[in-house]
Every structure is written in structure tokens, then in C-alpha cells.
Short mmCIF file of C-alpha atoms and ligand atoms in Angstrom, two decimals:
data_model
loop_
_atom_site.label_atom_id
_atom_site.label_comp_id
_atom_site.label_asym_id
_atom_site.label_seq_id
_atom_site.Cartn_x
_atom_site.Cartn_y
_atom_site.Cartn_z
CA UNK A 149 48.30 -90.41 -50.04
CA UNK A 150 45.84 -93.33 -50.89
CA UNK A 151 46.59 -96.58 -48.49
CA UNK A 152 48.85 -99.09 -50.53
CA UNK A 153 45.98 -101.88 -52.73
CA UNK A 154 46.89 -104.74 -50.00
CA UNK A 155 46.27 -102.26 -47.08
CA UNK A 156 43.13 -100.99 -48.81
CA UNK A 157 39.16 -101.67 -47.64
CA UNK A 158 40.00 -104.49 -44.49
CA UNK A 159 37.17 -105.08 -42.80
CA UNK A 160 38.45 -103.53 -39.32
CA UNK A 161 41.36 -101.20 -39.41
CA UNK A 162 43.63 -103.28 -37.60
CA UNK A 163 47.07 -105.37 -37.58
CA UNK A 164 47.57 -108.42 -34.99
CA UNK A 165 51.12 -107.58 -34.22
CA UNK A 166 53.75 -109.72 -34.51
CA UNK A 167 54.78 -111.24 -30.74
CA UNK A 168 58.21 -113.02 -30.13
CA UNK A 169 57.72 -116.88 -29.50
CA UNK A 170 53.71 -116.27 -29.09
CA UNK A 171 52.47 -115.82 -32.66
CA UNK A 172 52.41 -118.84 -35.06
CA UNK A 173 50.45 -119.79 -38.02
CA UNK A 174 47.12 -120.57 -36.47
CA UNK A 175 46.84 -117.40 -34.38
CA UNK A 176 48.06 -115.75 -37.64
CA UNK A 177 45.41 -117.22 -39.60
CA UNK A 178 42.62 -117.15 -37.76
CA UNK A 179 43.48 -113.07 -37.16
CA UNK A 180 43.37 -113.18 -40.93
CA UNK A 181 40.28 -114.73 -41.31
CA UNK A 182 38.25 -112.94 -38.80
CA UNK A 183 39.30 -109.59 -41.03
CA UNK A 184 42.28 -108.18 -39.15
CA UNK A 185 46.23 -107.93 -40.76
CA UNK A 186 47.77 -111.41 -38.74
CA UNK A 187 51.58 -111.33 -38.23
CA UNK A 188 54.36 -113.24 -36.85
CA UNK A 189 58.04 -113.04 -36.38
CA UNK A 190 60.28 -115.26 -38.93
CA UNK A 191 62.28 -115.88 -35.83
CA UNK A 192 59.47 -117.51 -34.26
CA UNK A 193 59.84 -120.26 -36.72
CA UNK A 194 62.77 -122.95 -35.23
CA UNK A 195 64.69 -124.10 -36.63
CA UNK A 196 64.96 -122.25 -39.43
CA UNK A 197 63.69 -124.57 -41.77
CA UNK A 198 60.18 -124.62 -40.05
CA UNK A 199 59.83 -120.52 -42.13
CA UNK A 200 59.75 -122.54 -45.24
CA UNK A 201 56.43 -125.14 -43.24
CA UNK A 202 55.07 -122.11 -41.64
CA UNK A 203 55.05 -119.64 -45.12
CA UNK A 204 53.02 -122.63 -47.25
CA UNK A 205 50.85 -123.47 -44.19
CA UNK A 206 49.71 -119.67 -44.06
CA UNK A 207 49.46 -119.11 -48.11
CA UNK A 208 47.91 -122.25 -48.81
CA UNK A 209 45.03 -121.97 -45.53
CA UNK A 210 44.20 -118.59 -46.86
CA UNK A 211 44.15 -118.85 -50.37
CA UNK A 212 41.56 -122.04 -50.43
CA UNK A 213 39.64 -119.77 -47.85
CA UNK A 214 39.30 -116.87 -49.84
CA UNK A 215 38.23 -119.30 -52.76
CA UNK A 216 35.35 -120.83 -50.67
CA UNK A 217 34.51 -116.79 -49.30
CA UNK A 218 34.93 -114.68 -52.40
CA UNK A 219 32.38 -111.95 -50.54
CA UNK A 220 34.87 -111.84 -47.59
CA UNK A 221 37.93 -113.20 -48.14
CA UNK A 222 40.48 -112.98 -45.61
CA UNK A 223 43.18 -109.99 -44.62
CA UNK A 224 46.78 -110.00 -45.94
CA UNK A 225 49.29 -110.98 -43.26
CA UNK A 226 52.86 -109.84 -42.49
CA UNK A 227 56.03 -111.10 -41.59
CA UNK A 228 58.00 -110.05 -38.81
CA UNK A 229 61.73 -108.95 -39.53
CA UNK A 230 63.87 -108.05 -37.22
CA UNK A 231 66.88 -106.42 -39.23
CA UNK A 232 68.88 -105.77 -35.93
CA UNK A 233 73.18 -107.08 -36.93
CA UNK A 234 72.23 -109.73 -34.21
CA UNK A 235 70.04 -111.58 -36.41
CA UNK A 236 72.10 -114.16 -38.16
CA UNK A 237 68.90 -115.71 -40.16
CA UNK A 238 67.74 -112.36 -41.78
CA UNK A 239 69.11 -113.49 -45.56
CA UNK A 240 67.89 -117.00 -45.04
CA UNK A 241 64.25 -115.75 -43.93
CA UNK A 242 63.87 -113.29 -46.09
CA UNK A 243 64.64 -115.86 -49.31
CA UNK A 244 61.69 -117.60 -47.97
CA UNK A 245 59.45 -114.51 -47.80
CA UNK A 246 60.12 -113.64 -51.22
CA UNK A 247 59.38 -117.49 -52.21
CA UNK A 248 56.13 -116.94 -50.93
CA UNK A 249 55.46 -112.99 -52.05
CA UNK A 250 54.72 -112.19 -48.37
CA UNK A 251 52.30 -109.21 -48.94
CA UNK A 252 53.94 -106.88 -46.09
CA UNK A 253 57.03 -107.09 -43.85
CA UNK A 254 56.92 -105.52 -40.74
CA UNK A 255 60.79 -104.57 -40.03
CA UNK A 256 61.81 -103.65 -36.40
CA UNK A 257 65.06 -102.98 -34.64
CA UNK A 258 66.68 -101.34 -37.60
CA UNK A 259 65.98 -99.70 -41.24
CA UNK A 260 67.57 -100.98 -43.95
CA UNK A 261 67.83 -100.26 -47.96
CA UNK A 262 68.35 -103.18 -49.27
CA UNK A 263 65.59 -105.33 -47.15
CA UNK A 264 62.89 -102.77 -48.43
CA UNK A 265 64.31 -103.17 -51.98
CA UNK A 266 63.57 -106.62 -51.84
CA UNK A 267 60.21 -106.45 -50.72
CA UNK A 268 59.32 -104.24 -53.58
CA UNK A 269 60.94 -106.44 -55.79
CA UNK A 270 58.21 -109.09 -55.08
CA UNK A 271 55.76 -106.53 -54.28
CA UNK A 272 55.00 -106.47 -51.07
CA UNK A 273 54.43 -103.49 -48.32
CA UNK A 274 56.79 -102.65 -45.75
CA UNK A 275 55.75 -101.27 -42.81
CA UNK A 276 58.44 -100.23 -40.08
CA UNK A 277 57.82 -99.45 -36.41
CA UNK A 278 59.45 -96.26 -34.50
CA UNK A 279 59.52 -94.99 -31.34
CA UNK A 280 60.20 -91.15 -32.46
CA UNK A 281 60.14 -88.70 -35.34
CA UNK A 282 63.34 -88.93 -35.98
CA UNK A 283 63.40 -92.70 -36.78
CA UNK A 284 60.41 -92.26 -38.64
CA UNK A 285 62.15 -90.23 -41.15
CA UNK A 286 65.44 -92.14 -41.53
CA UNK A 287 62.62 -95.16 -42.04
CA UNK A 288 60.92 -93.60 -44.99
CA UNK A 289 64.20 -91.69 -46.30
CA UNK A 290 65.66 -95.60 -46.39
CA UNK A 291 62.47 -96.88 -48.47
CA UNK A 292 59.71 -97.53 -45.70
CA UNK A 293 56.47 -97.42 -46.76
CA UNK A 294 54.64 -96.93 -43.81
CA UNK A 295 54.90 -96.54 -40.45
CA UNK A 296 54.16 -97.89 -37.12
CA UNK A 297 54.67 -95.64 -34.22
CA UNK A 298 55.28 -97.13 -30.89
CA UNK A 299 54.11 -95.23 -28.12
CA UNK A 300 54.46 -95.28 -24.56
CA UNK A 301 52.67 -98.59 -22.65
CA UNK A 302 53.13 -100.92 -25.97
CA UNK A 303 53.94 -104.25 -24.85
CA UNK A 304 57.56 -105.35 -25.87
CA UNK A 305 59.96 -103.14 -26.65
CA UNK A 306 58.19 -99.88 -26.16
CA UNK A 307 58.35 -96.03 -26.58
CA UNK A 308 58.16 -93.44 -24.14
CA UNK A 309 56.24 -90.86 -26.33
CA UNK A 310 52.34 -90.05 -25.81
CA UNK A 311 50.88 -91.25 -28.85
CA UNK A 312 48.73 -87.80 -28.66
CA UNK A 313 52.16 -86.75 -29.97
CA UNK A 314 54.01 -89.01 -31.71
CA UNK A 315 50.90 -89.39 -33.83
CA UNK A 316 50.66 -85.38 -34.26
CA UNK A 317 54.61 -84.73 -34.93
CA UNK A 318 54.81 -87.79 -37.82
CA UNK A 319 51.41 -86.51 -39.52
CA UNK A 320 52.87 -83.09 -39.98
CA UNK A 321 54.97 -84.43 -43.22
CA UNK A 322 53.99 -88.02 -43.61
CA UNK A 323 50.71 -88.84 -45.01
CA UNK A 324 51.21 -92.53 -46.20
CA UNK A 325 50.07 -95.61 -44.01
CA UNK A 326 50.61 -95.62 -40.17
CA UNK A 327 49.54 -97.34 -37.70
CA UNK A 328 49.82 -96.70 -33.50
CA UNK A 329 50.71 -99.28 -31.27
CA UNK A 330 50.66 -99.29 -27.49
CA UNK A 331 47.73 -100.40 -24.87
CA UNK A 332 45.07 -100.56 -27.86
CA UNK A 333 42.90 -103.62 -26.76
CA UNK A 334 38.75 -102.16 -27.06
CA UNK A 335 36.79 -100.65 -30.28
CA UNK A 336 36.73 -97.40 -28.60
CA UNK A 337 40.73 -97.47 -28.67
CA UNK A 338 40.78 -98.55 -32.14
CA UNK A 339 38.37 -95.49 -33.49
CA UNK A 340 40.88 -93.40 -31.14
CA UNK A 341 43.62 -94.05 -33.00
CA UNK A 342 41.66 -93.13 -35.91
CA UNK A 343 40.67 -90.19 -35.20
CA UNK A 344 44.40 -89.12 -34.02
CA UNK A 345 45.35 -89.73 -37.40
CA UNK A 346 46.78 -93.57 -37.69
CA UNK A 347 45.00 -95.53 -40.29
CA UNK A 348 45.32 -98.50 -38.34
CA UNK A 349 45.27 -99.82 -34.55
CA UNK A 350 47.92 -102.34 -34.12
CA UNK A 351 47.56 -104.69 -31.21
CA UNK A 352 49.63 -107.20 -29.32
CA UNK A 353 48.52 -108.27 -25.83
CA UNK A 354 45.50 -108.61 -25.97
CA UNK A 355 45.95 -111.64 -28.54
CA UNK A 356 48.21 -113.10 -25.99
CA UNK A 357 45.05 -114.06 -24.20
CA UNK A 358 43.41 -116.61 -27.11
CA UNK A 359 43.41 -119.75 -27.92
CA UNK A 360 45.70 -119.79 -30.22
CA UNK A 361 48.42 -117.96 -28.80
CA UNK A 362 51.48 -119.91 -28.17
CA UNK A 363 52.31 -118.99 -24.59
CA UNK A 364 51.74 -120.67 -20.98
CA UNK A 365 48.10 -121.03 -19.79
CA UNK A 366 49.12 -118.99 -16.40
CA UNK A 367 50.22 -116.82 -19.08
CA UNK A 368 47.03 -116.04 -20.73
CA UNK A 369 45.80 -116.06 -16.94
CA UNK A 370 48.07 -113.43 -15.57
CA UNK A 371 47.15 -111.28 -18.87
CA UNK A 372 43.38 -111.92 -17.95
CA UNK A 373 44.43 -110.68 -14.00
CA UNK A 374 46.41 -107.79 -15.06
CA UNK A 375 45.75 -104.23 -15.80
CA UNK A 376 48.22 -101.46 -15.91
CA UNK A 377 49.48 -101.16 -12.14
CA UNK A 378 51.13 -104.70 -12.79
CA UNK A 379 53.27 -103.43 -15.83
CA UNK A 380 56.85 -102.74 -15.42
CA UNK A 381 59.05 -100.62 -17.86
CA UNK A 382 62.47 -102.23 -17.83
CA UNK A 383 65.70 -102.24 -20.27
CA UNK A 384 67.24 -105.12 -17.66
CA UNK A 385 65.91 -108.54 -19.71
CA UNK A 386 66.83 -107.55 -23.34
CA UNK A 387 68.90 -104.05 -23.24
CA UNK A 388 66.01 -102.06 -24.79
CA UNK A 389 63.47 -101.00 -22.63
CA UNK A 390 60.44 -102.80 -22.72
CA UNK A 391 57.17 -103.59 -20.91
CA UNK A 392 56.61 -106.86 -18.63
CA UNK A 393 54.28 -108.52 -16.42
CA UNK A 394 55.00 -107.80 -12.91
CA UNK A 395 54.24 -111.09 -11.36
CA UNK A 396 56.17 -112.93 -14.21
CA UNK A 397 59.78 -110.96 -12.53
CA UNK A 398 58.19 -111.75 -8.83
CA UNK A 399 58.37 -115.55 -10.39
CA UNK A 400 61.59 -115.21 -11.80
CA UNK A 401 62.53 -114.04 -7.96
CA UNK A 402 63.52 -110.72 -8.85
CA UNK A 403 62.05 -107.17 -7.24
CA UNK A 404 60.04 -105.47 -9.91
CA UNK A 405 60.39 -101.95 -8.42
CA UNK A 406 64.22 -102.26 -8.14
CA UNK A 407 65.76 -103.72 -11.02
CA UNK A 408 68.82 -103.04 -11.74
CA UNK A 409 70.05 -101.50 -15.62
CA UNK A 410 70.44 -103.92 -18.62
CA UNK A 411 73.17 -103.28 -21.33
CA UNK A 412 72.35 -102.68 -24.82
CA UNK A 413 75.03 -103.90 -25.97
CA UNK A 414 73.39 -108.08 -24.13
CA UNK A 415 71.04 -107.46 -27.26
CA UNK A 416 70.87 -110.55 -29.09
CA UNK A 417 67.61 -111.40 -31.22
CA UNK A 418 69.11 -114.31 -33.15
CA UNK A 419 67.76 -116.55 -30.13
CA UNK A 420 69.78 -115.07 -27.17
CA UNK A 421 67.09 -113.32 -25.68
CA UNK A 422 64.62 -115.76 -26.38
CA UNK A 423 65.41 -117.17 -22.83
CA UNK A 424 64.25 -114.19 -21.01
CA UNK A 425 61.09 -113.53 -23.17
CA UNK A 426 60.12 -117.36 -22.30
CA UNK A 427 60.78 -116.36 -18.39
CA UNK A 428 59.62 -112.92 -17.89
CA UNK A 429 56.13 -111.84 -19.85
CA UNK A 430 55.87 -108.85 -21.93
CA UNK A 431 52.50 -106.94 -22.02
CA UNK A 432 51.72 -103.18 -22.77
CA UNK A 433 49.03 -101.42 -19.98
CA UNK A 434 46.26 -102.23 -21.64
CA UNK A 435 45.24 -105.40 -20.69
CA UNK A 436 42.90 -104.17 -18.12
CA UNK A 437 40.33 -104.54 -21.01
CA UNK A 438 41.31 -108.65 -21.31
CA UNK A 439 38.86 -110.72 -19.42
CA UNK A 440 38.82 -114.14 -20.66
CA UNK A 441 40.80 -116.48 -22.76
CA UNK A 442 39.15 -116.28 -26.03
CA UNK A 443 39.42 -117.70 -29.81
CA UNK A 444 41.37 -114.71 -31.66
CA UNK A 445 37.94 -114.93 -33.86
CA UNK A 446 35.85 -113.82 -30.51
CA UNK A 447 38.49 -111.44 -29.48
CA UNK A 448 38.06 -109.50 -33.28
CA UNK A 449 34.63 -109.73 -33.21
CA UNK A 450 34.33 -108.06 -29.61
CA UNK A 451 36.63 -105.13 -31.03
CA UNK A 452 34.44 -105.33 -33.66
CA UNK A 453 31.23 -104.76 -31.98
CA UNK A 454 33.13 -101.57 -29.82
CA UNK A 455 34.28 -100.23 -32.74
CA UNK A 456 31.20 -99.85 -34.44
CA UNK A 457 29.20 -98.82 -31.38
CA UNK A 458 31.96 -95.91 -30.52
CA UNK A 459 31.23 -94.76 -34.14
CA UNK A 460 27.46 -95.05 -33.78
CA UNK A 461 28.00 -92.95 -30.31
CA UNK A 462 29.47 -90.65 -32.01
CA UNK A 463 26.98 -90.27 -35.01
CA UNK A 464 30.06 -91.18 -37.53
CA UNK A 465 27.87 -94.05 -38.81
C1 FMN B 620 55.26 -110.68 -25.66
C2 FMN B 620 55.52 -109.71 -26.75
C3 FMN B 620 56.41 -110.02 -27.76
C4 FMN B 620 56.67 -109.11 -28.80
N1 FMN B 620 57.51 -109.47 -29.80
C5 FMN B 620 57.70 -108.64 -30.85
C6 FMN B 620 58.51 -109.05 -31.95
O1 FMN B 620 59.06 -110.13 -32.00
N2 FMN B 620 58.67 -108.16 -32.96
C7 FMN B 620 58.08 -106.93 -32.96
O2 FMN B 620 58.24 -106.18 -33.91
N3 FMN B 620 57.30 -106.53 -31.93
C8 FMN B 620 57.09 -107.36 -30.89
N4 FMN B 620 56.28 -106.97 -29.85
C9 FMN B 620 55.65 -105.65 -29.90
C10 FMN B 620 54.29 -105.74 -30.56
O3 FMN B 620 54.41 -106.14 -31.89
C11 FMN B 620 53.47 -104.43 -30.47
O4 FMN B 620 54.24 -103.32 -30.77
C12 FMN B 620 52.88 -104.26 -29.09
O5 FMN B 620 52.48 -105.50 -28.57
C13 FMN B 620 51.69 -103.33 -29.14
O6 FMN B 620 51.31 -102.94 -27.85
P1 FMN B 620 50.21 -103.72 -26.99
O7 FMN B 620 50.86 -104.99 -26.56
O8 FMN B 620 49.96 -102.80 -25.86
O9 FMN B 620 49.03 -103.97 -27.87
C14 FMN B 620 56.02 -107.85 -28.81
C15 FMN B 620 55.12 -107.54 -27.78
C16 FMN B 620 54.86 -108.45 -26.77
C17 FMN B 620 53.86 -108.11 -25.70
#
């Protein structure tokens, strides 16, 4: 199955992912304009009202853009939805995306009929991430349009799957638009996930550590410090397991190799967890490949350069 128009002939196959309180319009344009899919969260925007700011800021930046660079314009962005009962703003947020004919919704925690129906109504893409086969299916039987499969060592909320086989399993009866997210942060990941089968790489930590990225400077530092011995796979801050910085729980003054069990049913995304995601740092394992703080435009232009020198290694042009 050919890739939907909007999803068609990027310049790098790959989607910044969206990142609770982190992303914001800036990092979302500027991932845009260096050629990769930019995202954020609608909950990111607070209060509410801010969606409404955020949406024209976004639009408006990227349309005048891609007037003045008609060669290359810019890549389509997404907005986050989190369609999880929790979320008290989903009807509110997603009148705004359809004000502004948001050109793909990434939905998480949750599929759901209706949302998808809307975003066809406007015409946009939705793109739903998984953690196993089986939600993939009950995503696309519900109106998905593509998938993003969450392995193990994403940063967030994260799978436990190999993506050698999450990949394999989904490709066996799916052949529309996925993409594989989990420790992807060099070229030579991105062409990976390629050749696995995903038609995209889609990347989160590594845009933690830029310039644009709204998070703590000792943040971006501990990101930079990191690799994967300092990543912790815990359900204890959210109820759904997820991956975190180790010295971000030291901070917090808890013990990172015994902590105890969170409850699912603590789950709260219309703001009650945004506490613990300000206190304790989500990041998949591969960060080991982040060494600097970095405008996102550098950081795209280094996977860039990988990408195309893992393809030249491997005489694929
Ligand atoms: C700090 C942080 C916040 C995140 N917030 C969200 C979110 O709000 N919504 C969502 O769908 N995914 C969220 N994710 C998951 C990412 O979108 C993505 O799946 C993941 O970052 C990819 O793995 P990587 O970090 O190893 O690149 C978050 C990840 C991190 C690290």
C-alpha cells in the first residue's frame, strides 16, 4: 500500500515524536523545517486555550516558509492525542485540530472510532502507537491508518517487545504506514528500521537534548551523560511502565533498583501525572549516541549525514 500524499517523499524518513511537557511549537517547527514530521502533545498546551495560540503559531510559521522555499518546503507535523477516559480536554482539543486541518494525529493510550472519523473528516492521517500485535489490529480494525510500534527501550511509556519482532509479526498483514519507535537516535538506526520494514524512524530523546526543547538544562545535561546502563523501566510514576533517567529518581531520593509497583488505575493524563514527568525524566536507551546540546536543525542534519553514509556503506545509494 502506497504511503498516505502527506506522508509521501519527506526528505528523511522520520517523525520527531511527540514528548509530554518538552515539545512546543518551536522545537516542532524547526523539526519541520529541517525535513523531519515535528509533533507535540495538545496537552502540552496550558491552559487549554494556549492549543488555539500554539495551532496558528505552527500553521502560519510553516505556511509563509514553504512560500519563501517552494524547492523544499517544510514536513507536515502532528498532533499528539492522548484518547485515554482520563483526558478531560480531548473534545475541546480536538475542535481546535480540526480548525486548523492538522495533517496527522498521533493517538496514544487508547483507539477510538469516532476520533479517527474526525480526522478523516478534515483529512488528515492518523497514526496510532502500539506496543503489540494485538493492539495493532484493534487500531486499524477501529480506523487507524498507520501504525507506530513501540518497542522495548522507547523513552516514555514503552514496550517490552524486540522491535526485530514486533516489526516482523505487524508486517505479516499490515502493509500501510508504520513507523518503530524505541532507542533510534543515529542514521545507521534510522536505515535499520528501514530495512526491518517501518517506513519511518520515530524519535524522542534524542530531541530532548536541543535547544529548543522545553525541559531543564541539567536535563538536556543528564541526557548528554547518559547511555543505556542509567535507564530504568518502571510502572511506579504513572501506572504504565515506562523508561526514566536514573539519576533523575536518585534526585527525587528514591532507589532506582528497588522501586516499588505503581497502580494503573493512579493513571491520570489530564494533568495528574504531569507532576511526576516534571520530577523524574523519561528517556529510552539510546541516548548513548547524544553528545551535545544542539539546535533540533543540527541534530537532523547529523542523522542526516549517518543516514546517508549507512546507505552509501551499504552500496544502496
Ligand atoms: C519525556 C518523554 C515524554 C513523552 N511523552 C509522550 C507523550 O506525551 N505522548 C506520546 O504519545 N508519547 C510520548 N513519549 C514517547 C515518545 O513519543 C516516543 O515513543 C519515544 O520517545 C521514542 O523512543 P526514544 O525516546 O527512545 O526515541 C514520551 C517520551 C519521552 C522520553
Amino acid at each position: 500500500m502506497a504511503l498516505p500524499p502527506i506522508l509521501q517523499n519527506l526528505p528523511l524518513p522520520i517523525i520527531g515524536s511527540p514528548l509530554f511537557i518538552i515539545s512546543n511549537p518551536k522545537l516542532v517547527i524547526e523539526q519541520c523545517k529541517a525535513g523531519v514530521v515535528g509533533s507535540m502533545p495538545a496537552l502540552n498546551a496550558r491552559p487549554a486555550e494556549q492549543l488555539d495560540e500554539w495551532l496558528a503559531e505552527i500553521t502560519e510559521t510553516l505556511a509563509a516558509y514553504n512560500k519563501a522555499n517552494p524547492d523544499k518546503p517544510a514536513a507536515p507535523f502532528a498532533i499528539n492525542q492522548i484518547v485515554h477516559k482520563s483526558n478531560d480536554r480531548l473534545e475541546h482539543d480536538m475542535a481546535l485540530c480540526a480548525k486548523y486541518k492538522v495533517p496527522i494525529i498521533i493517538t496514544s493510550l487508547g483507539a477510538r472510532e469516532d476520533v479517527n472519523a474526525a480526522v478523516h473528516g478534515w483529512g488528515g492521517v492518523v497514526l496510532h502507537d502500539i506496543i503489540n500485535n494485538k493492539f495493532a489490529k484493534k487500531a486499524i480494525e477501529k480506523g487507524a491508518d498507520g501504525l507506530i510500534a513501540v518497542a522495548a527501550g522507547a523513552g516514555g511509556h514503552a514496550g517490552v517487545k524486540s522491535p526485530f519482532a514486533l516489526i516482523q509479526e505487524i508486517r505479516e498483514w499490515f502493509d500501510g504506514p508504520l513507523a518503530l519507535s524505541g532507542s533510534i537516535a543515529s542514521g545507521d538506526a534510522v536505515l535499520a528500521a528501514q530495512a526491518m520494514g517501518a517506513d519511518f524512524a520515530y524519535i524522542g530523546s534524542a530531541f530532548i537534548a536541543t535547544e529548543e526543547a522545553r525541559a531543564a538544562e541539567a536535563y538536556k545535561q543528564m541526557i548528554v551523560a547518559s547511555d543505556s546502563d542509567d535507564i530504568v523501566y518502571s510502572n511506579l510514576f504513572t501506572g504504565v511502565h515506562g523508561n526514566y533517567l536514573r539519576g533523575s529518581i536518585e534526585a527525587a531520593g528514591m532507589d532506582p533498583d528497588n522501586l516499588p509497583e505503581g497502580d494503573v488505575k493512579t493513571m491520570n493524563f489530564g494533568g495528574g501525572s504531569a507532576k511526576a514527568w516534571k520530577d523524574i525524566w523519561g528517556s529510552g536507551q539510546g541516548i548513548g549516541a547524544i553528545r551535545e546540546v544542539v539546535p533540533a536543525r543540527v541534530l537532523v542534519e547529523r542523522l542526516a549525514r549517518e543516514y546517508q553514509a549507512a546507505r552509501r556503506r551499504l552500496a544502496l545509494g
